[in-house]
GROMACS .gro file of N, CA and C in nm:
model
  510
    1MET      N    1  -5.962   5.392   8.063
    1MET     CA    2  -6.047   5.292   8.058
    1MET      C    3  -6.171   5.327   7.950
    2ASN      N    4  -6.202   5.452   7.964
    2ASN     CA    5  -6.306   5.501   7.868
    2ASN      C    6  -6.274   5.518   7.741
    3ARG      N    7  -6.135   5.549   7.724
    3ARG     CA    8  -6.072   5.564   7.591
    3ARG      C    9  -6.083   5.426   7.526
    4LEU      N   10  -6.037   5.310   7.590
    4LEU     CA   11  -6.031   5.190   7.548
    4LEU      C   12  -6.168   5.141   7.518
    5LEU      N   13  -6.265   5.157   7.583
    5LEU     CA   14  -6.421   5.127   7.561
    5LEU      C   15  -6.457   5.198   7.413
    6ARG      N   16  -6.419   5.324   7.392
    6ARG     CA   17  -6.455   5.396   7.280
    6ARG      C   18  -6.392   5.335   7.176
    7VAL      N   19  -6.265   5.295   7.179
    7VAL     CA   20  -6.189   5.226   7.073
    7VAL      C   21  -6.251   5.108   7.035
    8CYS      N   22  -6.283   5.021   7.128
    8CYS     CA   23  -6.348   4.889   7.128
    8CYS      C   24  -6.475   4.910   7.037
    9ARG      N   25  -6.556   5.019   7.091
    9ARG     CA   26  -6.691   5.035   7.037
    9ARG      C   27  -6.673   5.073   6.896
   10SER      N   28  -6.592   5.157   6.873
   10SER     CA   29  -6.568   5.201   6.706
   10SER      C   30  -6.538   5.089   6.635
   11LEU      N   31  -6.438   5.016   6.701
   11LEU     CA   32  -6.403   4.893   6.602
   11LEU      C   33  -6.521   4.784   6.589
   12LEU      N   34  -6.604   4.760   6.681
   12LEU     CA   35  -6.707   4.688   6.689
   12LEU      C   36  -6.819   4.730   6.569
   13ILE      N   37  -6.838   4.866   6.586
   13ILE     CA   38  -6.927   4.924   6.486
   13ILE      C   39  -6.871   4.926   6.349
   14GLY      N   40  -6.753   4.929   6.319
   14GLY     CA   41  -6.679   4.916   6.197
   14GLY      C   42  -6.700   4.789   6.142
   15LEU      N   43  -6.666   4.686   6.233
   15LEU     CA   44  -6.693   4.537   6.186
   15LEU      C   45  -6.811   4.524   6.146
   16VAL      N   46  -6.916   4.554   6.227
   16VAL     CA   47  -7.069   4.522   6.187
   16VAL      C   48  -7.090   4.589   6.061
   17ALA      N   49  -7.055   4.711   6.033
   17ALA     CA   50  -7.069   4.768   5.904
   17ALA      C   51  -7.014   4.701   5.792
   18LEU      N   52  -6.897   4.643   5.823
   18LEU     CA   53  -6.834   4.570   5.714
   18LEU      C   54  -6.892   4.447   5.677
   19VAL      N   55  -6.953   4.378   5.776
   19VAL     CA   56  -7.043   4.243   5.759
   19VAL      C   57  -7.158   4.278   5.684
   20LEU      N   58  -7.229   4.392   5.725
   20LEU     CA   59  -7.345   4.405   5.662
   20LEU      C   60  -7.334   4.441   5.522
   21ALA      N   61  -7.211   4.513   5.487
   21ALA     CA   62  -7.192   4.546   5.349
   21ALA      C   63  -7.154   4.438   5.284
   22ALA      N   64  -7.068   4.347   5.321
   22ALA     CA   65  -7.019   4.240   5.257
   22ALA      C   66  -7.163   4.146   5.223
   23THR      N   67  -7.266   4.122   5.318
   23THR     CA   68  -7.361   4.040   5.294
   23THR      C   69  -7.473   4.104   5.202
   24ALA      N   70  -7.476   4.235   5.231
   24ALA     CA   71  -7.568   4.296   5.103
   24ALA      C   72  -7.536   4.304   4.959
   25ALA      N   73  -7.404   4.307   4.952
   25ALA     CA   74  -7.361   4.302   4.789
   25ALA      C   75  -7.409   4.176   4.725
   26PRO      N   76  -7.395   4.052   4.775
   26PRO     CA   77  -7.440   3.950   4.692
   26PRO      C   78  -7.594   3.947   4.688
   27ALA      N   79  -7.676   3.978   4.790
   27ALA     CA   80  -7.811   4.001   4.792
   27ALA      C   81  -7.861   4.089   4.685
   28ALA      N   82  -7.795   4.204   4.645
   28ALA     CA   83  -7.819   4.289   4.544
   28ALA      C   84  -7.814   4.238   4.414
   29ASP      N   85  -7.690   4.145   4.393
   29ASP     CA   86  -7.659   4.087   4.276
   29ASP      C   87  -7.761   3.980   4.240
   30GLN      N   88  -7.857   3.925   4.323
   30GLN     CA   89  -7.957   3.831   4.310
   30GLN      C   90  -8.095   3.884   4.281
   31GLN      N   91  -8.106   4.024   4.264
   31GLN     CA   92  -8.228   4.085   4.230
   31GLN      C   93  -8.250   4.052   4.082
   32PRO      N   94  -8.368   4.061   4.042
   32PRO     CA   95  -8.413   4.025   3.908
   32PRO      C   96  -8.382   4.149   3.842
   33MET      N   97  -8.336   4.155   3.712
   33MET     CA   98  -8.317   4.267   3.626
   33MET      C   99  -8.451   4.287   3.552
   34HIS      N  100  -8.516   4.405   3.544
   34HIS     CA  101  -8.635   4.436   3.476
   34HIS      C  102  -8.601   4.548   3.366
   35LEU      N  103  -8.566   4.518   3.244
   35LEU     CA  104  -8.561   4.631   3.154
   35LEU      C  105  -8.699   4.686   3.121
   36PRO      N  106  -8.697   4.806   3.045
   36PRO     CA  107  -8.808   4.865   3.016
   36PRO      C  108  -8.875   4.765   2.902
   37ILE      N  109  -8.997   4.760   2.915
   37ILE     CA  110  -9.080   4.714   2.787
   37ILE      C  111  -9.068   4.807   2.676
   38ASP      N  112  -9.016   4.752   2.567
   38ASP     CA  113  -9.008   4.817   2.454
   38ASP      C  114  -9.151   4.881   2.391
   39ALA      N  115  -9.146   4.995   2.337
   39ALA     CA  116  -9.266   5.049   2.283
   39ALA      C  117  -9.318   4.966   2.160
   40ALA      N  118  -9.224   4.899   2.090
   40ALA     CA  119  -9.266   4.825   1.979
   40ALA      C  120  -9.263   4.682   2.006
   41PRO      N  121  -9.369   4.617   1.967
   41PRO     CA  122  -9.361   4.484   1.994
   41PRO      C  123  -9.270   4.406   1.922
   42LEU      N  124  -9.233   4.289   1.955
   42LEU     CA  125  -9.168   4.186   1.869
   42LEU      C  126  -9.247   4.103   1.810
   43VAL      N  127  -9.245   4.078   1.687
   43VAL     CA  128  -9.336   4.012   1.631
   43VAL      C  129  -9.296   3.887   1.561
   44ILE      N  130  -9.328   3.753   1.586
   44ILE     CA  131  -9.286   3.632   1.515
   44ILE      C  132  -9.396   3.599   1.398
   45ASN      N  133  -9.352   3.586   1.279
   45ASN     CA  134  -9.434   3.553   1.167
   45ASN      C  135  -9.423   3.415   1.151
   46THR      N  136  -9.525   3.327   1.206
   46THR     CA  137  -9.526   3.176   1.187
   46THR      C  138  -9.622   3.138   1.091
   47ALA      N  139  -9.640   3.005   1.076
   47ALA     CA  140  -9.717   2.967   0.957
   47ALA      C  141  -9.878   2.999   1.003
   48ARG      N  142  -9.895   3.016   1.135
   48ARG     CA  143 -10.021   3.042   1.187
   48ARG      C  144 -10.065   3.188   1.188
   49GLY      N  145  -9.970   3.272   1.156
   49GLY     CA  146  -9.990   3.416   1.160
   49GLY      C  147  -9.891   3.489   1.241
   50ASP      N  148  -9.909   3.630   1.252
   50ASP     CA  149  -9.825   3.700   1.339
   50ASP      C  150  -9.846   3.696   1.484
   51VAL      N  151  -9.729   3.677   1.566
   51VAL     CA  152  -9.755   3.650   1.693
   51VAL      C  153  -9.657   3.758   1.767
   52PRO      N  154  -9.748   3.865   1.837
   52PRO     CA  155  -9.671   3.960   1.905
   52PRO      C  156  -9.622   3.947   2.053
   53PHE      N  157  -9.526   3.990   2.078
   53PHE     CA  158  -9.468   3.978   2.222
   53PHE      C  159  -9.439   4.112   2.286
   54GLN      N  160  -9.475   4.142   2.421
   54GLN     CA  161  -9.412   4.245   2.477
   54GLN      C  162  -9.269   4.214   2.501
   55VAL      N  163  -9.151   4.302   2.482
   55VAL     CA  164  -9.030   4.263   2.485
   55VAL      C  165  -8.939   4.355   2.558
   56GLU      N  166  -8.851   4.302   2.633
   56GLU     CA  167  -8.716   4.383   2.680
   56GLU      C  168  -8.624   4.356   2.600
   57VAL      N  169  -8.534   4.451   2.561
   57VAL     CA  170  -8.421   4.423   2.484
   57VAL      C  171  -8.297   4.442   2.560
   58ALA      N  172  -8.229   4.331   2.562
   58ALA     CA  173  -8.099   4.311   2.624
   58ALA      C  174  -7.974   4.343   2.518
   59ASP      N  175  -7.940   4.460   2.519
   59ASP     CA  176  -7.819   4.501   2.409
   59ASP      C  177  -7.705   4.560   2.456
   60THR      N  178  -7.688   4.511   2.597
   60THR     CA  179  -7.553   4.564   2.656
   60THR      C  180  -7.502   4.426   2.702
   61ASP      N  181  -7.370   4.452   2.742
   61ASP     CA  182  -7.309   4.305   2.798
   61ASP      C  183  -7.359   4.287   2.928
   62GLU      N  184  -7.387   4.384   3.013
   62GLU     CA  185  -7.450   4.369   3.154
   62GLU      C  186  -7.589   4.308   3.120
   63ALA      N  187  -7.676   4.391   3.042
   63ALA     CA  188  -7.822   4.320   3.038
   63ALA      C  189  -7.801   4.168   2.971
   64ARG      N  190  -7.736   4.150   2.868
   64ARG     CA  191  -7.693   3.986   2.829
   64ARG      C  192  -7.671   3.904   2.917
   65GLU      N  193  -7.562   3.957   3.005
   65GLU     CA  194  -7.527   3.868   3.123
   65GLU      C  195  -7.631   3.825   3.223
   66ARG      N  196  -7.695   3.916   3.272
   66ARG     CA  197  -7.809   3.884   3.359
   66ARG      C  198  -7.945   3.825   3.295
   67GLY      N  199  -7.969   3.874   3.181
   67GLY     CA  200  -8.092   3.829   3.101
   67GLY      C  201  -8.218   3.805   3.210
   68LEU      N  202  -8.271   3.692   3.212
   68LEU     CA  203  -8.356   3.651   3.304
   68LEU      C  204  -8.352   3.590   3.431
   69MET      N  205  -8.218   3.598   3.466
   69MET     CA  206  -8.181   3.561   3.592
   69MET      C  207  -8.259   3.610   3.715
   70PHE      N  208  -8.306   3.501   3.798
   70PHE     CA  209  -8.382   3.534   3.921
   70PHE      C  210  -8.536   3.580   3.897
   71ARG      N  211  -8.557   3.580   3.764
   71ARG     CA  212  -8.706   3.616   3.731
   71ARG      C  213  -8.792   3.507   3.753
   72THR      N  214  -8.918   3.529   3.788
   72THR     CA  215  -9.027   3.426   3.801
   72THR      C  216  -9.147   3.500   3.740
   73ASP      N  217  -9.136   3.587   3.689
   73ASP     CA  218  -9.260   3.678   3.649
   73ASP      C  219  -9.292   3.694   3.481
   74LEU      N  220  -9.221   3.583   3.411
   74LEU     CA  221  -9.242   3.599   3.270
   74LEU      C  222  -9.389   3.566   3.229
   75LYS      N  223  -9.439   3.645   3.152
   75LYS     CA  224  -9.565   3.612   3.100
   75LYS      C  225  -9.582   3.540   2.959
   76ASP      N  226  -9.702   3.491   2.943
   76ASP     CA  227  -9.715   3.401   2.828
   76ASP      C  228  -9.686   3.494   2.681
   77ASN      N  229  -9.715   3.636   2.708
   77ASN     CA  230  -9.690   3.709   2.583
   77ASN      C  231  -9.564   3.812   2.593
   78SER      N  232  -9.469   3.766   2.687
   78SER     CA  233  -9.339   3.832   2.712
   78SER      C  234  -9.219   3.760   2.660
   79ALA      N  235  -9.134   3.839   2.624
   79ALA     CA  236  -9.002   3.798   2.583
   79ALA      C  237  -8.883   3.888   2.601
   80MET      N  238  -8.765   3.822   2.599
   80MET     CA  239  -8.649   3.902   2.614
   80MET      C  240  -8.569   3.886   2.489
   81LEU      N  241  -8.523   4.001   2.428
   81LEU     CA  242  -8.449   3.990   2.302
   81LEU      C  243  -8.308   4.026   2.318
   82PHE      N  244  -8.228   3.925   2.307
   82PHE     CA  245  -8.072   3.960   2.320
   82PHE      C  246  -8.033   3.991   2.189
   83VAL      N  247  -7.956   4.120   2.173
   83VAL     CA  248  -7.888   4.155   2.063
   83VAL      C  249  -7.743   4.150   2.051
   84PHE      N  250  -7.654   4.090   1.981
   84PHE     CA  251  -7.529   4.080   1.986
   84PHE      C  252  -7.455   4.158   1.894
   85GLU      N  253  -7.326   4.193   1.911
   85GLU     CA  254  -7.261   4.276   1.822
   85GLU      C  255  -7.231   4.232   1.683
   86ASP      N  256  -7.224   4.107   1.670
   86ASP     CA  257  -7.192   4.044   1.546
   86ASP      C  258  -7.250   3.909   1.533
   87SER      N  259  -7.257   3.850   1.426
   87SER     CA  260  -7.314   3.698   1.400
   87SER      C  261  -7.201   3.621   1.435
   88ARG      N  262  -7.249   3.518   1.538
   88ARG     CA  263  -7.133   3.419   1.581
   88ARG      C  264  -7.195   3.285   1.649
   89LEU      N  265  -7.136   3.191   1.684
   89LEU     CA  266  -7.185   3.100   1.760
   89LEU      C  267  -7.217   3.155   1.910
   90VAL      N  268  -7.351   3.144   1.935
   90VAL     CA  269  -7.385   3.194   2.054
   90VAL      C  270  -7.410   3.083   2.158
   91THR      N  271  -7.352   3.099   2.289
   91THR     CA  272  -7.393   2.989   2.404
   91THR      C  273  -7.461   3.065   2.499
   92MET      N  274  -7.559   2.997   2.552
   92MET     CA  275  -7.636   3.058   2.664
   92MET      C  276  -7.624   2.952   2.781
   93TRP      N  277  -7.678   2.988   2.912
   93TRP     CA  278  -7.693   2.896   2.994
   93TRP      C  279  -7.811   2.957   3.103
   94MET      N  280  -7.855   2.870   3.194
   94MET     CA  281  -7.962   2.908   3.289
   94MET      C  282  -7.905   2.907   3.426
   95GLU      N  283  -7.812   2.922   3.461
   95GLU     CA  284  -7.752   2.947   3.598
   95GLU      C  285  -7.849   3.064   3.648
   96ASN      N  286  -7.879   3.043   3.772
   96ASN     CA  287  -7.968   3.149   3.842
   96ASN      C  288  -8.083   3.179   3.773
   97THR      N  289  -8.153   3.097   3.680
   97THR     CA  290  -8.269   3.129   3.616
   97THR      C  291  -8.361   3.015   3.663
   98PRO      N  292  -8.476   3.077   3.739
   98PRO     CA  293  -8.562   2.953   3.807
   98PRO      C  294  -8.677   2.918   3.704
   99SER      N  295  -8.701   2.980   3.604
   99SER     CA  296  -8.797   2.953   3.512
   99SER      C  297  -8.754   2.874   3.395
  100ALA      N  298  -8.812   2.752   3.344
  100ALA     CA  299  -8.779   2.693   3.217
  100ALA      C  300  -8.807   2.807   3.098
  101LEU      N  301  -8.720   2.780   3.004
  101LEU     CA  302  -8.732   2.874   2.891
  101LEU      C  303  -8.710   2.795   2.774
  102ASP      N  304  -8.779   2.876   2.640
  102ASP     CA  305  -8.737   2.827   2.518
  102ASP      C  306  -8.630   2.923   2.472
  103MET      N  307  -8.538   2.907   2.389
  103MET     CA  308  -8.442   2.990   2.345
  103MET      C  309  -8.469   2.985   2.186
  104ILE      N  310  -8.487   3.084   2.142
  104ILE     CA  311  -8.503   3.094   1.980
  104ILE      C  312  -8.378   3.186   1.920
  105PHE      N  313  -8.305   3.116   1.847
  105PHE     CA  314  -8.178   3.178   1.796
  105PHE      C  315  -8.219   3.221   1.643
  106LEU      N  316  -8.177   3.355   1.625
  106LEU     CA  317  -8.205   3.426   1.502
  106LEU      C  318  -8.073   3.457   1.410
  107ASP      N  319  -8.083   3.449   1.283
  107ASP     CA  320  -7.953   3.490   1.231
  107ASP      C  321  -7.948   3.651   1.206
  108GLU      N  322  -7.871   3.698   1.122
  108GLU     CA  323  -7.846   3.853   1.112
  108GLU      C  324  -7.968   3.898   1.032
  109ASN      N  325  -8.046   3.823   0.974
  109ASN     CA  326  -8.169   3.875   0.895
  109ASN      C  327  -8.297   3.861   0.966
  110GLY      N  328  -8.296   3.825   1.102
  110GLY     CA  329  -8.396   3.798   1.180
  110GLY      C  330  -8.494   3.684   1.155
  111ARG      N  331  -8.415   3.582   1.096
  111ARG     CA  332  -8.503   3.435   1.076
  111ARG      C  333  -8.452   3.345   1.173
  112VAL      N  334  -8.556   3.277   1.225
  112VAL     CA  335  -8.516   3.156   1.326
  112VAL      C  336  -8.434   3.052   1.264
  113SER      N  337  -8.314   3.056   1.319
  113SER     CA  338  -8.201   2.960   1.291
  113SER      C  339  -8.202   2.836   1.373
  114ALA      N  340  -8.246   2.844   1.491
  114ALA     CA  341  -8.250   2.721   1.584
  114ALA      C  342  -8.351   2.771   1.697
  115ILE      N  343  -8.403   2.646   1.753
  115ILE     CA  344  -8.493   2.652   1.883
  115ILE      C  345  -8.439   2.548   1.967
  116ARG      N  346  -8.421   2.603   2.103
  116ARG     CA  347  -8.384   2.511   2.183
  116ARG      C  348  -8.497   2.516   2.304
  117ALA      N  349  -8.581   2.414   2.318
  117ALA     CA  350  -8.698   2.412   2.397
  117ALA      C  351  -8.671   2.356   2.530
  118ASN      N  352  -8.752   2.410   2.617
  118ASN     CA  353  -8.731   2.378   2.775
  118ASN      C  354  -8.611   2.363   2.828
  119ALA      N  355  -8.528   2.487   2.828
  119ALA     CA  356  -8.409   2.493   2.877
  119ALA      C  357  -8.450   2.481   3.041
  120VAL      N  358  -8.349   2.384   3.093
  120VAL     CA  359  -8.364   2.349   3.236
  120VAL      C  360  -8.328   2.464   3.326
  121PRO      N  361  -8.419   2.491   3.428
  121PRO     CA  362  -8.386   2.614   3.538
  121PRO      C  363  -8.276   2.554   3.622
  122PHE      N  364  -8.177   2.669   3.650
  122PHE     CA  365  -8.048   2.682   3.720
  122PHE      C  366  -7.949   2.595   3.651
  123SER      N  367  -7.962   2.518   3.532
  123SER     CA  368  -7.871   2.428   3.478
  123SER      C  369  -7.745   2.526   3.430
  124ARG      N  370  -7.623   2.477   3.448
  124ARG     CA  371  -7.503   2.542   3.402
  124ARG      C  372  -7.446   2.480   3.267
  125THR      N  373  -7.529   2.383   3.198
  125THR     CA  374  -7.510   2.308   3.072
  125THR      C  375  -7.515   2.438   2.984
  126THR      N  376  -7.419   2.454   2.869
  126THR     CA  377  -7.422   2.554   2.777
  126THR      C  378  -7.549   2.501   2.660
  127ILE      N  379  -7.604   2.618   2.633
  127ILE     CA  380  -7.700   2.583   2.522
  127ILE      C  381  -7.649   2.657   2.401
  128SER      N  382  -7.615   2.578   2.289
  128SER     CA  383  -7.569   2.649   2.178
  128SER      C  384  -7.662   2.687   2.066
  129SER      N  385  -7.634   2.782   1.983
  129SER     CA  386  -7.706   2.796   1.863
  129SER      C  387  -7.685   2.724   1.748
  130GLY      N  388  -7.583   2.654   1.757
  130GLY     CA  389  -7.549   2.540   1.660
  130GLY      C  390  -7.483   2.595   1.529
  131GLY      N  391  -7.466   2.750   1.513
  131GLY     CA  392  -7.432   2.817   1.395
  131GLY      C  393  -7.438   2.954   1.426
  132PRO      N  394  -7.412   3.040   1.333
  132PRO     CA  395  -7.393   3.186   1.356
  132PRO      C  396  -7.537   3.215   1.396
  133ALA      N  397  -7.542   3.326   1.495
  133ALA     CA  398  -7.650   3.373   1.537
  133ALA      C  399  -7.638   3.537   1.571
  134ARG      N  400  -7.721   3.615   1.546
  134ARG     CA  401  -7.693   3.767   1.581
  134ARG      C  402  -7.801   3.778   1.712
  135PHE      N  403  -7.913   3.712   1.722
  135PHE     CA  404  -8.015   3.752   1.808
  135PHE      C  405  -8.049   3.625   1.879
  136VAL      N  406  -8.099   3.636   2.015
  136VAL     CA  407  -8.181   3.530   2.065
  136VAL      C  408  -8.300   3.589   2.134
  137ILE      N  409  -8.393   3.516   2.124
  137ILE     CA  410  -8.524   3.546   2.211
  137ILE      C  411  -8.557   3.442   2.303
  138GLU      N  412  -8.573   3.486   2.438
  138GLU     CA  413  -8.612   3.393   2.550
  138GLU      C  414  -8.757   3.419   2.573
  139VAL      N  415  -8.825   3.298   2.574
  139VAL     CA  416  -8.965   3.303   2.590
  139VAL      C  417  -9.017   3.178   2.724
  140LYS      N  418  -9.119   3.188   2.773
  140LYS     CA  419  -9.168   3.084   2.870
  140LYS      C  420  -9.141   2.956   2.784
  141ALA      N  421  -9.096   2.840   2.865
  141ALA     CA  422  -9.084   2.703   2.826
  141ALA      C  423  -9.235   2.672   2.743
  142GLY      N  424  -9.240   2.599   2.641
  142GLY     CA  425  -9.335   2.555   2.573
  142GLY      C  426  -9.410   2.657   2.472
  143THR      N  427  -9.364   2.777   2.459
  143THR     CA  428  -9.432   2.883   2.397
  143THR      C  429  -9.394   2.859   2.238
  144ALA      N  430  -9.282   2.816   2.199
  144ALA     CA  431  -9.228   2.804   2.064
  144ALA      C  432  -9.312   2.680   2.008
  145ARG      N  433  -9.338   2.583   2.084
  145ARG     CA  434  -9.411   2.469   2.039
  145ARG      C  435  -9.571   2.521   2.015
  146ARG      N  436  -9.625   2.561   2.140
  146ARG     CA  437  -9.760   2.605   2.140
  146ARG      C  438  -9.803   2.701   2.026
  147LEU      N  439  -9.692   2.790   1.995
  147LEU     CA  440  -9.733   2.877   1.870
  147LEU      C  441  -9.698   2.847   1.737
  148GLY      N  442  -9.632   2.727   1.745
  148GLY     CA  443  -9.579   2.677   1.599
  148GLY      C  444  -9.460   2.750   1.534
  149VAL      N  445  -9.392   2.818   1.648
  149VAL     CA  446  -9.244   2.864   1.574
  149VAL      C  447  -9.157   2.760   1.525
  150ALA      N  448  -9.123   2.797   1.397
  150ALA     CA  449  -9.014   2.694   1.336
  150ALA      C  450  -8.912   2.760   1.276
  151VAL      N  451  -8.815   2.683   1.252
  151VAL     CA  452  -8.682   2.749   1.176
  151VAL      C  453  -8.737   2.810   1.046
  152GLY      N  454  -8.679   2.914   1.016
  152GLY     CA  455  -8.715   2.997   0.914
  152GLY      C  456  -8.827   3.101   0.931
  153ASP      N  457  -8.898   3.090   1.043
  153ASP     CA  458  -8.985   3.205   1.049
  153ASP      C  459  -8.915   3.344   1.058
  154LYS      N  460  -8.976   3.423   1.008
  154LYS     CA  461  -8.949   3.574   1.029
  154LYS      C  462  -8.971   3.658   1.149
  155VAL      N  463  -8.887   3.725   1.215
  155VAL     CA  464  -8.895   3.803   1.342
  155VAL      C  465  -8.879   3.948   1.309
  156ARG      N  466  -8.988   4.019   1.344
  156ARG     CA  467  -8.956   4.175   1.322
  156ARG      C  468  -8.967   4.263   1.454
  157HIS      N  469  -8.879   4.336   1.458
  157HIS     CA  470  -8.860   4.426   1.572
  157HIS      C  471  -8.772   4.553   1.555
  158PRO      N  472  -8.768   4.671   1.577
  158PRO     CA  473  -8.682   4.793   1.543
  158PRO      C  474  -8.526   4.740   1.571
  159ALA      N  475  -8.505   4.688   1.680
  159ALA     CA  476  -8.359   4.627   1.700
  159ALA      C  477  -8.296   4.555   1.614
  160ILE      N  478  -8.378   4.461   1.535
  160ILE     CA  479  -8.349   4.368   1.436
  160ILE      C  480  -8.336   4.456   1.306
  161ALA      N  481  -8.429   4.528   1.282
  161ALA     CA  482  -8.409   4.615   1.157
  161ALA      C  483  -8.298   4.716   1.178
  162ALA      N  484  -8.266   4.743   1.282
  162ALA     CA  485  -8.152   4.855   1.287
  162ALA      C  486  -8.017   4.778   1.244
  163VAL      N  487  -8.002   4.640   1.272
  163VAL     CA  488  -7.894   4.575   1.222
  163VAL      C  489  -7.903   4.537   1.079
  164CYS      N  490  -7.998   4.484   1.024
  164CYS     CA  491  -8.004   4.444   0.886
  164CYS      C  492  -8.102   4.516   0.784
  165GLY      N  493  -8.115   4.644   0.833
  165GLY     CA  494  -8.177   4.738   0.737
  165GLY      C  495  -8.314   4.697   0.716
  166THR      N  496  -8.336   4.665   0.566
  166THR     CA  497  -8.487   4.636   0.526
  166THR      C  498  -8.516   4.504   0.543
  167CYS      N  499  -8.421   4.401   0.605
  167CYS     CA  500  -8.470   4.278   0.599
  167CYS      C  501  -8.586   4.238   0.684
  168SER      N  502  -8.622   4.317   0.783
  168SER     CA  503  -8.739   4.295   0.881
  168SER      C  504  -8.857   4.311   0.794
  169LYS      N  505  -8.866   4.374   0.681
  169LYS     CA  506  -8.991   4.396   0.608
  169LYS      C  507  -9.005   4.286   0.513
  170LYS      N  508  -8.896   4.199   0.489
  170LYS     CA  509  -8.907   4.097   0.395
  170LYS      C  510  -8.987   3.986   0.443
   0.00000   0.00000   0.00000
């Protein structure tokens, strides 16, 4: 009888451990990703002048996939810069993203090629660059309009300069 109780107890402990592990994994996936703030600011040159942002650089598949999911702490002067391997039609979405965002698409030369303002939180609708893009900047919704960001504006950051050489100085 003692042996049967020990076996049942071991099975119960194993089952509890399995259930706890299974429920902890999704919770870990729902934690916001915070990349390091890059030492160099991202600067958008608008008609009103240069606008600097503290920036997190998402330049790996994992970082680009997670982006600002589950984040509620984006500040007015903060941005995430997505760096893609090549220029292509880029599509984004807002699944698991609780904050409305502006998405600023850039060509391979770091020029604004499209702005998609006020992306809807948690939406699974795809948001397209509408043409080839090499970079995407995500900022709080309303930022692009408030700062006067427009198609054709130049964006400077070392991650952009690394792709297009001297273009960030033009």
